[in-house]
Every structure is written in structure tokens, then in C-alpha cells.
């Protein structure tokens, strides 16, 4: 069996190195670079890379031997820009974020609908004042994206008795959803949705999908979640509608600019919850299991799992 050189480009390099060495993958030589300076003399000799896409980007033109890059993230759009090379296989991580995303979305959703922050404040002030609330049962949950994350969210929504709709490119039926629709159906779906969750990837087709015209169609009581990619929502339009009180609430974990600058107007928006892109983590143990399965397929010349279509963007 031929030898393959894997270069680690991750903030969690020590953990990945230890786990990969313990995995005993045949013919795999593991190197690590904890900084750009350390990576520069090693990248030319690595035919495999495991790490964060942004760490590979400045090295891409010098990665002469690169055949396969395993991203430690789901999002790989930084490597798909115009003019960037596409002569290697790129895989990401999938199928591990659904439970964490459901915890995030429904944790915030229940907190908002059951007024938990207000009750906490009332407790501080020793005020006994019950507030009316609307149950999730019978409400319509619209999920933009019907992949593994969307499917897990759909199942959780059904546990709460919600009517669950999904949107994808083809409109094909997907398990867990009561109905699925094409993207073109959004104008008639948005006015009926009580909760909207975007888990869409960043592509040309999804850029500013929720622009001013689409946001204007949402119910004034609607709760909007963005946990896929920040480019799906037109930030300027969202700010306008939040200021005018035309959305019930928004919960954003992803943004068009990250980290979100301290001077950004989103920080001051009413009815908005901001989290720092941490709704779901990829743990090294999970990523190594995905890489190990794919590596065995790779050395046997088999098709890789979770291969990114560089033209479609996911």
C-alpha cells in the first residue's frame, strides 16, 4: 500500500493527531502545522489535508500534491470562490449536527414563547404576574433546507405537535416533513409560517434568499432563526424590519460578517438574540470517525462520502 501524507490544519491539532495515530490507519503519515508559518514548508508534500477551510485557503496555490481535503466544518464556501482551484476532492462533515441544532433552536424557541427571560426579570423584582403564551402545538414550522439537520429539526417539531414544512431545490419529499416545496414556493409559504428556520448552505441561489421583499411577507409574530449561513438573509433588510417591529423575534447564530463587529447595528436591535456561531460544534472524535471511514474508501479507490459539489457549493 502506498503512503499518504496528511497535514493537520486545525485549532485542535493535538487532539486530531492523537486520535489519528491511535486509529492505526494503514499507510497514513500524519503531520501537523499549528500556524501558517509551520504549514508553509509542509504543504507542498501533503496529498491529504484535514482541517479548517480558512486555514487551507492561503496555502492552496502551494499545495502541489493535494488530492483530498477533509474539512472539519460543514461550511466550505471559503474554498469555493471564483478563481480558486478545484482539482482536488473536498469533503465536509455531515450527519452530526442535527441533535445540537435542535437543542439550540427549540431551546431558544421555548424560551421566547414561554417568556422565560421576562419571568427571570420578574423574579429579580419579586413580581408575580402570569403572562399569556401560545403553545407550539398546531403552529407551522417552515424549515429552509431538508438535509440531515433539517430532518432532525422536523422530527423535533413534530414531537411538539407542529405542522412542519420543508423547502429544498427540487421539492422532493423528505422523511419527517408533512410537506416539502421548491424554493420558488417561498412567497406563498412565508405568510403562513409561525417559525422559520434557515439551515441552507451558502450558494449563489441562496444568497439573500430572505431579502426585503421576502421578509415583508412574514407574519408580524413570526420567529426567524438563521443557523445555516449568514448570507441567506439580507442583513440591512432584517435590521429595517426589526426596527419597525415587523417580526416577532429573530435568533441569529450566523452572519454575513464574522466575527460581528462591536459597532454593528444588529447588537442594538429589539427582539434579536445573537450567538457567536456556536449552535453546533464538530467534535474531533466525530470528525476523525468520518475521516477514517473515508480514508479507507480513498485508498481502495471508492467514492468518498460527503463529497462537496464545487459547482453547486455544497
PDB file of C-alpha atoms in Angstrom:
ATOM      1  CA  UNK A   1       0.000   0.000   0.000  1.00  0.00           C
ATOM      2  CA  UNK A   2       1.276   3.456  -0.868  1.00  0.00           C
ATOM      3  CA  UNK A   3       1.939   6.039   1.833  1.00  0.00           C
ATOM      4  CA  UNK A   4      -0.194   9.166   2.123  1.00  0.00           C
ATOM      5  CA  UNK A   5       0.892  12.315   3.935  1.00  0.00           C
ATOM      6  CA  UNK A   6      -1.858  14.049   5.900  1.00  0.00           C
ATOM      7  CA  UNK A   7      -1.337  17.629   7.075  1.00  0.00           C
ATOM      8  CA  UNK A   8      -3.449  18.811  10.005  1.00  0.00           C
ATOM      9  CA  UNK A   9      -4.606  22.426   9.811  1.00  0.00           C
ATOM     10  CA  UNK A  10      -6.860  22.898  12.825  1.00  0.00           C
ATOM     11  CA  UNK A  11      -7.002  24.739  16.123  1.00  0.00           C
ATOM     12  CA  UNK A  12      -7.480  21.263  17.633  1.00  0.00           C
ATOM     13  CA  UNK A  13      -4.381  19.749  16.022  1.00  0.00           C
ATOM     14  CA  UNK A  14      -3.064  17.952  19.146  1.00  0.00           C
ATOM     15  CA  UNK A  15      -6.393  16.186  19.661  1.00  0.00           C
ATOM     16  CA  UNK A  16      -6.668  15.227  15.984  1.00  0.00           C
ATOM     17  CA  UNK A  17      -3.068  13.998  15.894  1.00  0.00           C
ATOM     18  CA  UNK A  18      -3.534  11.767  18.930  1.00  0.00           C
ATOM     19  CA  UNK A  19      -6.807  10.313  17.664  1.00  0.00           C
ATOM     20  CA  UNK A  20      -5.470   9.629  14.166  1.00  0.00           C
ATOM     21  CA  UNK A  21      -2.329   7.956  15.452  1.00  0.00           C
ATOM     22  CA  UNK A  22      -4.482   5.770  17.717  1.00  0.00           C
ATOM     23  CA  UNK A  23      -6.738   4.859  14.792  1.00  0.00           C
ATOM     24  CA  UNK A  24      -3.913   2.938  13.099  1.00  0.00           C
ATOM     25  CA  UNK A  25      -4.972   3.841   9.572  1.00  0.00           C
ATOM     26  CA  UNK A  26      -2.761   1.964   7.077  1.00  0.00           C
ATOM     27  CA  UNK A  27      -0.197   3.881   5.077  1.00  0.00           C
ATOM     28  CA  UNK A  28      -1.022   7.230   6.722  1.00  0.00           C
ATOM     29  CA  UNK A  29       1.730   9.626   7.750  1.00  0.00           C
ATOM     30  CA  UNK A  30       0.399  12.429   9.963  1.00  0.00           C
ATOM     31  CA  UNK A  31       1.964  15.884  10.153  1.00  0.00           C
ATOM     32  CA  UNK A  32       0.614  18.962  11.876  1.00  0.00           C
ATOM     33  CA  UNK A  33       1.000  22.684  11.415  1.00  0.00           C
ATOM     34  CA  UNK A  34      -0.234  24.868  14.255  1.00  0.00           C
ATOM     35  CA  UNK A  35       0.388  28.103  12.374  1.00  0.00           C
ATOM     36  CA  UNK A  36       0.713  29.405   8.830  1.00  0.00           C
ATOM     37  CA  UNK A  37       4.472  29.609   9.254  1.00  0.00           C
ATOM     38  CA  UNK A  38       4.637  25.946  10.235  1.00  0.00           C
ATOM     39  CA  UNK A  39       2.366  24.945   7.358  1.00  0.00           C
ATOM     40  CA  UNK A  40       4.280  26.693   4.566  1.00  0.00           C
ATOM     41  CA  UNK A  41       7.226  24.239   4.353  1.00  0.00           C
ATOM     42  CA  UNK A  42       4.943  21.207   4.732  1.00  0.00           C
ATOM     43  CA  UNK A  43       2.022  21.921   2.419  1.00  0.00           C
ATOM     44  CA  UNK A  44       3.783  21.062  -0.852  1.00  0.00           C
ATOM     45  CA  UNK A  45       4.372  17.481   0.252  1.00  0.00           C
ATOM     46  CA  UNK A  46       0.903  16.752   1.635  1.00  0.00           C
ATOM     47  CA  UNK A  47      -1.533  14.907  -0.605  1.00  0.00           C
ATOM     48  CA  UNK A  48      -4.204  14.959   2.128  1.00  0.00           C
ATOM     49  CA  UNK A  49      -5.344  17.761   4.418  1.00  0.00           C
ATOM     50  CA  UNK A  50      -7.668  17.638   7.412  1.00  0.00           C
ATOM     51  CA  UNK A  51      -8.632  20.948   8.942  1.00  0.00           C
ATOM     52  CA  UNK A  52     -10.477  24.223   8.742  1.00  0.00           C
ATOM     53  CA  UNK A  53     -11.076  25.547   5.216  1.00  0.00           C
ATOM     54  CA  UNK A  54      -9.873  29.050   6.069  1.00  0.00           C
ATOM     55  CA  UNK A  55      -6.500  27.651   7.135  1.00  0.00           C
ATOM     56  CA  UNK A  56      -6.016  25.927   3.802  1.00  0.00           C
ATOM     57  CA  UNK A  57      -7.040  28.928   1.697  1.00  0.00           C
ATOM     58  CA  UNK A  58      -3.746  30.906   1.879  1.00  0.00           C
ATOM     59  CA  UNK A  59      -1.833  27.686   1.151  1.00  0.00           C
ATOM     60  CA  UNK A  60      -3.959  26.411  -1.711  1.00  0.00           C
ATOM     61  CA  UNK A  61      -1.742  27.546  -4.583  1.00  0.00           C
ATOM     62  CA  UNK A  62       1.277  25.879  -2.974  1.00  0.00           C
ATOM     63  CA  UNK A  63      -0.491  22.592  -2.187  1.00  0.00           C
ATOM     64  CA  UNK A  64       1.006  20.966  -5.282  1.00  0.00           C
ATOM     65  CA  UNK A  65       0.337  17.372  -4.202  1.00  0.00           C
ATOM     66  CA  UNK A  66      -3.153  17.910  -2.772  1.00  0.00           C
ATOM     67  CA  UNK A  67      -5.695  15.270  -3.800  1.00  0.00           C
ATOM     68  CA  UNK A  68      -8.258  15.390  -0.972  1.00  0.00           C
ATOM     69  CA  UNK A  69      -9.178  17.854   1.740  1.00  0.00           C
ATOM     70  CA  UNK A  70     -11.404  16.785   4.641  1.00  0.00           C
ATOM     71  CA  UNK A  71     -12.992  19.834   6.224  1.00  0.00           C
ATOM     72  CA  UNK A  72     -13.654  19.772   9.957  1.00  0.00           C
ATOM     73  CA  UNK A  73     -16.673  22.007   9.324  1.00  0.00           C
ATOM     74  CA  UNK A  74     -19.864  21.687   7.309  1.00  0.00           C
ATOM     75  CA  UNK A  75     -19.280  25.069   5.657  1.00  0.00           C
ATOM     76  CA  UNK A  76     -16.572  25.119   2.991  1.00  0.00           C
ATOM     77  CA  UNK A  77     -17.603  28.151   0.932  1.00  0.00           C
ATOM     78  CA  UNK A  78     -14.314  29.944   1.583  1.00  0.00           C
ATOM     79  CA  UNK A  79     -12.659  27.376  -0.718  1.00  0.00           C
ATOM     80  CA  UNK A  80     -15.249  27.769  -3.476  1.00  0.00           C
ATOM     81  CA  UNK A  81     -14.671  31.353  -4.554  1.00  0.00           C
ATOM     82  CA  UNK A  82     -14.213  32.356  -8.173  1.00  0.00           C
ATOM     83  CA  UNK A  83     -10.746  31.598  -9.496  1.00  0.00           C
ATOM     84  CA  UNK A  84      -9.830  29.071  -6.797  1.00  0.00           C
ATOM     85  CA  UNK A  85      -8.557  25.687  -7.915  1.00  0.00           C
ATOM     86  CA  UNK A  86     -10.975  22.769  -7.947  1.00  0.00           C
ATOM     87  CA  UNK A  87      -8.675  19.938  -8.991  1.00  0.00           C
ATOM     88  CA  UNK A  88      -8.950  18.021  -5.718  1.00  0.00           C
ATOM     89  CA  UNK A  89     -11.683  16.259  -3.780  1.00  0.00           C
ATOM     90  CA  UNK A  90     -13.305  18.252  -0.978  1.00  0.00           C
ATOM     91  CA  UNK A  91     -15.410  16.591   1.714  1.00  0.00           C
ATOM     92  CA  UNK A  92     -17.131  18.122   4.711  1.00  0.00           C
ATOM     93  CA  UNK A  93     -18.797  16.787   7.852  1.00  0.00           C
ATOM     94  CA  UNK A  94     -22.482  15.946   7.845  1.00  0.00           C
ATOM     95  CA  UNK A  95     -24.982  13.999   9.874  1.00  0.00           C
ATOM     96  CA  UNK A  96     -23.656  15.051  13.293  1.00  0.00           C
ATOM     97  CA  UNK A  97     -25.218  18.473  13.848  1.00  0.00           C
ATOM     98  CA  UNK A  98     -28.939  17.642  13.973  1.00  0.00           C
ATOM     99  CA  UNK A  99     -29.282  16.969  17.719  1.00  0.00           C
ATOM    100  CA  UNK A 100     -27.255  20.047  18.699  1.00  0.00           C
ATOM    101  CA  UNK A 101     -29.143  22.267  16.251  1.00  0.00           C
ATOM    102  CA  UNK A 102     -32.457  21.026  17.641  1.00  0.00           C
ATOM    103  CA  UNK A 103     -31.336  21.820  21.175  1.00  0.00           C
ATOM    104  CA  UNK A 104     -30.357  25.303  20.061  1.00  0.00           C
ATOM    105  CA  UNK A 105     -33.470  26.123  18.037  1.00  0.00           C
ATOM    106  CA  UNK A 106     -36.055  24.682  20.406  1.00  0.00           C
ATOM    107  CA  UNK A 107     -34.228  25.904  23.490  1.00  0.00           C
ATOM    108  CA  UNK A 108     -34.484  29.480  22.215  1.00  0.00           C
ATOM    109  CA  UNK A 109     -37.973  28.930  20.810  1.00  0.00           C
ATOM    110  CA  UNK A 110     -39.369  27.702  24.116  1.00  0.00           C
ATOM    111  CA  UNK A 111     -37.577  30.475  25.986  1.00  0.00           C
ATOM    112  CA  UNK A 112     -39.207  33.081  23.740  1.00  0.00           C
ATOM    113  CA  UNK A 113     -42.702  31.617  23.591  1.00  0.00           C
ATOM    114  CA  UNK A 114     -42.797  30.881  27.335  1.00  0.00           C
ATOM    115  CA  UNK A 115     -41.331  34.317  28.248  1.00  0.00           C
ATOM    116  CA  UNK A 116     -38.513  32.828  30.320  1.00  0.00           C
ATOM    117  CA  UNK A 117     -36.270  35.949  30.230  1.00  0.00           C
ATOM    118  CA  UNK A 118     -39.207  38.082  31.414  1.00  0.00           C
ATOM    119  CA  UNK A 119     -40.000  35.702  34.250  1.00  0.00           C
ATOM    120  CA  UNK A 120     -36.372  35.800  35.319  1.00  0.00           C
ATOM    121  CA  UNK A 121     -36.566  39.579  35.461  1.00  0.00           C
ATOM    122  CA  UNK A 122     -39.861  39.404  37.354  1.00  0.00           C
ATOM    123  CA  UNK A 123     -38.213  37.059  39.847  1.00  0.00           C
ATOM    124  CA  UNK A 124     -35.432  39.576  40.361  1.00  0.00           C
ATOM    125  CA  UNK A 125     -38.034  42.250  41.059  1.00  0.00           C
ATOM    126  CA  UNK A 126     -40.252  39.863  43.116  1.00  0.00           C
ATOM    127  CA  UNK A 127     -43.202  40.369  40.777  1.00  0.00           C
ATOM    128  CA  UNK A 128     -45.963  37.740  40.447  1.00  0.00           C
ATOM    129  CA  UNK A 129     -47.505  38.350  37.026  1.00  0.00           C
ATOM    130  CA  UNK A 130     -48.539  35.464  34.739  1.00  0.00           C
ATOM    131  CA  UNK A 131     -48.141  36.199  31.040  1.00  0.00           C
ATOM    132  CA  UNK A 132     -50.219  34.699  28.214  1.00  0.00           C
ATOM    133  CA  UNK A 133     -48.390  32.399  25.804  1.00  0.00           C
ATOM    134  CA  UNK A 134     -49.045  30.381  22.658  1.00  0.00           C
ATOM    135  CA  UNK A 135     -48.276  26.666  22.613  1.00  0.00           C
ATOM    136  CA  UNK A 136     -46.200  25.216  19.777  1.00  0.00           C
ATOM    137  CA  UNK A 137     -48.903  22.632  19.135  1.00  0.00           C
ATOM    138  CA  UNK A 138     -50.594  23.392  15.818  1.00  0.00           C
ATOM    139  CA  UNK A 139     -48.108  26.082  14.825  1.00  0.00           C
ATOM    140  CA  UNK A 140     -46.425  25.971  11.402  1.00  0.00           C
ATOM    141  CA  UNK A 141     -42.662  25.407  11.294  1.00  0.00           C
ATOM    142  CA  UNK A 142     -41.016  26.232   7.958  1.00  0.00           C
ATOM    143  CA  UNK A 143     -37.521  24.783   7.564  1.00  0.00           C
ATOM    144  CA  UNK A 144     -35.372  26.041   4.702  1.00  0.00           C
ATOM    145  CA  UNK A 145     -33.130  23.072   3.916  1.00  0.00           C
ATOM    146  CA  UNK A 146     -34.148  19.423   4.247  1.00  0.00           C
ATOM    147  CA  UNK A 147     -30.781  17.733   4.789  1.00  0.00           C
ATOM    148  CA  UNK A 148     -29.831  15.860   7.948  1.00  0.00           C
ATOM    149  CA  UNK A 149     -30.094  18.968  10.149  1.00  0.00           C
ATOM    150  CA  UNK A 150     -33.448  19.964   8.691  1.00  0.00           C
ATOM    151  CA  UNK A 151     -34.768  16.427   9.120  1.00  0.00           C
ATOM    152  CA  UNK A 152     -33.800  16.350  12.779  1.00  0.00           C
ATOM    153  CA  UNK A 153     -35.438  19.726  13.354  1.00  0.00           C
ATOM    154  CA  UNK A 154     -38.555  18.468  11.572  1.00  0.00           C
ATOM    155  CA  UNK A 155     -38.806  15.418  13.805  1.00  0.00           C
ATOM    156  CA  UNK A 156     -38.406  17.562  16.907  1.00  0.00           C
ATOM    157  CA  UNK A 157     -41.066  19.954  15.644  1.00  0.00           C
ATOM    158  CA  UNK A 158     -43.492  17.088  15.135  1.00  0.00           C
ATOM    159  CA  UNK A 159     -42.896  15.953  18.718  1.00  0.00           C
ATOM    160  CA  UNK A 160     -44.295  19.345  19.776  1.00  0.00           C
ATOM    161  CA  UNK A 161     -47.303  18.896  17.501  1.00  0.00           C
ATOM    162  CA  UNK A 162     -46.176  21.424  14.912  1.00  0.00           C
ATOM    163  CA  UNK A 163     -47.094  21.373  11.235  1.00  0.00           C
ATOM    164  CA  UNK A 164     -43.701  21.010   9.566  1.00  0.00           C
ATOM    165  CA  UNK A 165     -42.943  22.226   6.048  1.00  0.00           C
ATOM    166  CA  UNK A 166     -39.615  21.897   4.276  1.00  0.00           C
ATOM    167  CA  UNK A 167     -38.089  23.760   1.347  1.00  0.00           C
ATOM    168  CA  UNK A 168     -35.399  22.392  -0.961  1.00  0.00           C
ATOM    169  CA  UNK A 169     -34.291  22.879  -4.563  1.00  0.00           C
ATOM    170  CA  UNK A 170     -36.390  20.108  -6.091  1.00  0.00           C
ATOM    171  CA  UNK A 171     -39.372  19.963  -3.767  1.00  0.00           C
ATOM    172  CA  UNK A 172     -38.797  16.231  -3.307  1.00  0.00           C
ATOM    173  CA  UNK A 173     -40.478  14.545  -0.359  1.00  0.00           C
ATOM    174  CA  UNK A 174     -38.277  14.020   2.703  1.00  0.00           C
ATOM    175  CA  UNK A 175     -38.986  11.895   5.772  1.00  0.00           C
ATOM    176  CA  UNK A 176     -40.085  13.878   8.814  1.00  0.00           C
ATOM    177  CA  UNK A 177     -41.777  16.694   6.897  1.00  0.00           C
ATOM    178  CA  UNK A 178     -45.533  16.961   6.459  1.00  0.00           C
ATOM    179  CA  UNK A 179     -44.953  18.677   3.116  1.00  0.00           C
ATOM    180  CA  UNK A 180     -41.967  19.800   1.056  1.00  0.00           C
ATOM    181  CA  UNK A 181     -41.776  22.565  -1.530  1.00  0.00           C
ATOM    182  CA  UNK A 182     -39.374  24.119  -4.017  1.00  0.00           C
ATOM    183  CA  UNK A 183     -37.634  27.414  -3.250  1.00  0.00           C
ATOM    184  CA  UNK A 184     -39.958  29.139  -5.693  1.00  0.00           C
ATOM    185  CA  UNK A 185     -42.865  28.478  -3.310  1.00  0.00           C
ATOM    186  CA  UNK A 186     -41.465  30.762  -0.597  1.00  0.00           C
ATOM    187  CA  UNK A 187     -43.695  33.774  -1.376  1.00  0.00           C
ATOM    188  CA  UNK A 188     -46.827  31.792  -0.515  1.00  0.00           C
ATOM    189  CA  UNK A 189     -45.289  29.833   2.379  1.00  0.00           C
ATOM    190  CA  UNK A 190     -43.764  32.689   4.373  1.00  0.00           C
ATOM    191  CA  UNK A 191     -47.109  34.391   5.250  1.00  0.00           C
ATOM    192  CA  UNK A 192     -48.320  31.110   6.794  1.00  0.00           C
ATOM    193  CA  UNK A 193     -45.249  30.267   8.888  1.00  0.00           C
ATOM    194  CA  UNK A 194     -45.113  30.905  12.632  1.00  0.00           C
ATOM    195  CA  UNK A 195     -41.470  29.827  12.920  1.00  0.00           C
ATOM    196  CA  UNK A 196     -38.870  29.922  10.123  1.00  0.00           C
ATOM    197  CA  UNK A 197     -35.509  28.181  10.409  1.00  0.00           C
ATOM    198  CA  UNK A 198     -32.848  28.576   7.727  1.00  0.00           C
ATOM    199  CA  UNK A 199     -30.225  25.829   7.597  1.00  0.00           C
ATOM    200  CA  UNK A 200     -29.345  26.459   3.952  1.00  0.00           C
ATOM    201  CA  UNK A 201     -25.751  26.405   2.665  1.00  0.00           C
ATOM    202  CA  UNK A 202     -24.098  29.427   1.080  1.00  0.00           C
ATOM    203  CA  UNK A 203     -24.634  29.242  -2.681  1.00  0.00           C
ATOM    204  CA  UNK A 204     -25.430  31.696  -5.464  1.00  0.00           C
ATOM    205  CA  UNK A 205     -29.031  30.506  -5.317  1.00  0.00           C
ATOM    206  CA  UNK A 206     -29.402  31.085  -1.570  1.00  0.00           C
ATOM    207  CA  UNK A 207     -27.606  34.461  -1.389  1.00  0.00           C
ATOM    208  CA  UNK A 208     -30.051  36.949   0.181  1.00  0.00           C
ATOM    209  CA  UNK A 209     -32.880  34.486  -0.379  1.00  0.00           C
ATOM    210  CA  UNK A 210     -34.614  36.211   2.518  1.00  0.00           C
ATOM    211  CA  UNK A 211     -34.386  39.752   1.200  1.00  0.00           C
ATOM    212  CA  UNK A 212     -36.627  42.708   1.962  1.00  0.00           C
ATOM    213  CA  UNK A 213     -39.417  41.514  -0.333  1.00  0.00           C
ATOM    214  CA  UNK A 214     -39.486  38.068   1.288  1.00  0.00           C
ATOM    215  CA  UNK A 215     -39.196  39.336   4.859  1.00  0.00           C
ATOM    216  CA  UNK A 216     -42.139  41.648   4.191  1.00  0.00           C
ATOM    217  CA  UNK A 217     -44.284  38.554   3.611  1.00  0.00           C
ATOM    218  CA  UNK A 218     -43.605  37.122   7.085  1.00  0.00           C
ATOM    219  CA  UNK A 219     -46.161  37.322   9.862  1.00  0.00           C
ATOM    220  CA  UNK A 220     -45.504  40.178  12.325  1.00  0.00           C
ATOM    221  CA  UNK A 221     -45.486  37.489  15.034  1.00  0.00           C
ATOM    222  CA  UNK A 222     -43.044  35.218  13.170  1.00  0.00           C
ATOM    223  CA  UNK A 223     -39.873  33.992  14.887  1.00  0.00           C
ATOM    224  CA  UNK A 224     -36.917  33.705  12.482  1.00  0.00           C
ATOM    225  CA  UNK A 225     -33.858  31.535  13.075  1.00  0.00           C
ATOM    226  CA  UNK A 226     -30.670  31.652  10.987  1.00  0.00           C
ATOM    227  CA  UNK A 227     -28.323  28.755  11.771  1.00  0.00           C
ATOM    228  CA  UNK A 228     -27.095  27.798   8.284  1.00  0.00           C
ATOM    229  CA  UNK A 229     -25.114  30.561   6.602  1.00  0.00           C
ATOM    230  CA  UNK A 230     -25.368  34.290   7.227  1.00  0.00           C
ATOM    231  CA  UNK A 231     -25.513  35.179   3.536  1.00  0.00           C
ATOM    232  CA  UNK A 232     -29.029  33.720   3.260  1.00  0.00           C
ATOM    233  CA  UNK A 233     -30.532  36.799   4.950  1.00  0.00           C
ATOM    234  CA  UNK A 234     -30.198  40.381   3.725  1.00  0.00           C
ATOM    235  CA  UNK A 235     -28.898  41.951   6.921  1.00  0.00           C
ATOM    236  CA  UNK A 236     -29.900  45.507   6.025  1.00  0.00           C
ATOM    237  CA  UNK A 237     -33.469  44.450   5.324  1.00  0.00           C
ATOM    238  CA  UNK A 238     -33.602  42.442   8.540  1.00  0.00           C
ATOM    239  CA  UNK A 239     -32.461  45.459  10.550  1.00  0.00           C
ATOM    240  CA  UNK A 240     -35.200  47.555   8.970  1.00  0.00           C
ATOM    241  CA  UNK A 241     -37.936  45.059   9.841  1.00  0.00           C
ATOM    242  CA  UNK A 242     -36.668  44.525  13.380  1.00  0.00           C
ATOM    243  CA  UNK A 243     -36.611  48.280  13.964  1.00  0.00           C
ATOM    244  CA  UNK A 244     -40.161  48.594  12.672  1.00  0.00           C
ATOM    245  CA  UNK A 245     -41.393  45.681  14.765  1.00  0.00           C
ATOM    246  CA  UNK A 246     -42.469  43.709  11.689  1.00  0.00           C
ATOM    247  CA  UNK A 247     -41.012  40.444  13.022  1.00  0.00           C
ATOM    248  CA  UNK A 248     -41.855  38.859  16.344  1.00  0.00           C
ATOM    249  CA  UNK A 249     -38.242  37.926  17.029  1.00  0.00           C
ATOM    250  CA  UNK A 250     -35.057  36.734  15.345  1.00  0.00           C
ATOM    251  CA  UNK A 251     -32.329  34.416  16.585  1.00  0.00           C
ATOM    252  CA  UNK A 252     -29.092  34.637  14.613  1.00  0.00           C
ATOM    253  CA  UNK A 253     -26.106  32.351  15.004  1.00  0.00           C
ATOM    254  CA  UNK A 254     -24.518  33.118  11.606  1.00  0.00           C
ATOM    255  CA  UNK A 255     -23.818  36.450   9.945  1.00  0.00           C
ATOM    256  CA  UNK A 256     -22.651  37.976   6.690  1.00  0.00           C
ATOM    257  CA  UNK A 257     -19.601  39.267   8.570  1.00  0.00           C
ATOM    258  CA  UNK A 258     -17.982  37.195  11.292  1.00  0.00           C
ATOM    259  CA  UNK A 259     -16.991  37.963  13.962  1.00  0.00           C
ATOM    260  CA  UNK A 260     -19.790  40.523  14.165  1.00  0.00           C
ATOM    261  CA  UNK A 261     -18.105  43.916  14.744  1.00  0.00           C
ATOM    262  CA  UNK A 262     -18.884  45.598  18.058  1.00  0.00           C
ATOM    263  CA  UNK A 263     -20.125  48.641  16.119  1.00  0.00           C
ATOM    264  CA  UNK A 264     -22.632  46.657  14.038  1.00  0.00           C
ATOM    265  CA  UNK A 265     -26.255  47.860  14.409  1.00  0.00           C
ATOM    266  CA  UNK A 266     -27.518  44.298  14.910  1.00  0.00           C
ATOM    267  CA  UNK A 267     -26.281  44.397  18.508  1.00  0.00           C
ATOM    268  CA  UNK A 268     -28.858  47.064  19.334  1.00  0.00           C
ATOM    269  CA  UNK A 269     -31.858  45.556  17.554  1.00  0.00           C
ATOM    270  CA  UNK A 270     -35.010  44.833  19.586  1.00  0.00           C
ATOM    271  CA  UNK A 271     -36.301  41.271  19.712  1.00  0.00           C
ATOM    272  CA  UNK A 272     -32.994  39.881  18.469  1.00  0.00           C
ATOM    273  CA  UNK A 273     -30.807  37.196  20.044  1.00  0.00           C
ATOM    274  CA  UNK A 274     -27.192  36.942  18.857  1.00  0.00           C
ATOM    275  CA  UNK A 275     -24.938  33.940  19.438  1.00  0.00           C
ATOM    276  CA  UNK A 276     -21.333  33.605  18.155  1.00  0.00           C
ATOM    277  CA  UNK A 277     -21.730  30.840  15.542  1.00  0.00           C
ATOM    278  CA  UNK A 278     -21.808  28.102  18.152  1.00  0.00           C
ATOM    279  CA  UNK A 279     -25.206  26.466  17.679  1.00  0.00           C
ATOM    280  CA  UNK A 280     -23.448  23.180  16.856  1.00  0.00           C
ATOM    281  CA  UNK A 281     -19.817  22.128  17.183  1.00  0.00           C
ATOM    282  CA  UNK A 282     -17.943  19.460  15.251  1.00  0.00           C
ATOM    283  CA  UNK A 283     -16.078  17.398  17.837  1.00  0.00           C
ATOM    284  CA  UNK A 284     -12.674  15.935  16.837  1.00  0.00           C
ATOM    285  CA  UNK A 285     -13.838  12.429  17.714  1.00  0.00           C
ATOM    286  CA  UNK A 286     -16.769  12.699  15.327  1.00  0.00           C
ATOM    287  CA  UNK A 287     -14.645  14.191  12.550  1.00  0.00           C
ATOM    288  CA  UNK A 288     -11.953  11.525  12.891  1.00  0.00           C
ATOM    289  CA  UNK A 289     -14.560   8.775  12.571  1.00  0.00           C
ATOM    290  CA  UNK A 290     -15.813  10.372   9.347  1.00  0.00           C
ATOM    291  CA  UNK A 291     -12.261  10.827   8.048  1.00  0.00           C
ATOM    292  CA  UNK A 292     -11.259   7.261   8.935  1.00  0.00           C
ATOM    293  CA  UNK A 293     -14.214   5.784   7.045  1.00  0.00           C
ATOM    294  CA  UNK A 294     -13.464   7.980   4.065  1.00  0.00           C
ATOM    295  CA  UNK A 295      -9.729   7.267   4.165  1.00  0.00           C
ATOM    296  CA  UNK A 296     -10.364   3.524   3.848  1.00  0.00           C
ATOM    297  CA  UNK A 297     -12.629   4.263   0.889  1.00  0.00           C
ATOM    298  CA  UNK A 298      -9.990   6.581  -0.578  1.00  0.00           C
ATOM    299  CA  UNK A 299      -7.175   4.025  -0.510  1.00  0.00           C
ATOM    300  CA  UNK A 300      -9.474   1.470  -2.122  1.00  0.00           C
ATOM    301  CA  UNK A 301     -10.375   3.906  -4.896  1.00  0.00           C
ATOM    302  CA  UNK A 302     -14.017   4.104  -3.827  1.00  0.00           C
ATOM    303  CA  UNK A 303     -16.243   7.194  -3.929  1.00  0.00           C
ATOM    304  CA  UNK A 304     -15.934   9.408  -0.855  1.00  0.00           C
ATOM    305  CA  UNK A 305     -18.820  10.204   1.461  1.00  0.00           C
ATOM    306  CA  UNK A 306     -19.936  13.812   1.924  1.00  0.00           C
ATOM    307  CA  UNK A 307     -18.191  14.939  -1.249  1.00  0.00           C
ATOM    308  CA  UNK A 308     -18.814  18.632  -1.959  1.00  0.00           C
ATOM    309  CA  UNK A 309     -20.038  19.569  -5.424  1.00  0.00           C
ATOM    310  CA  UNK A 310     -17.834  22.605  -6.036  1.00  0.00           C
ATOM    311  CA  UNK A 311     -20.202  23.942  -8.687  1.00  0.00           C
ATOM    312  CA  UNK A 312     -23.310  23.769  -6.528  1.00  0.00           C
ATOM    313  CA  UNK A 313     -21.469  24.892  -3.393  1.00  0.00           C
ATOM    314  CA  UNK A 314     -22.403  22.065  -1.043  1.00  0.00           C
TER     315      UNK A 314
END
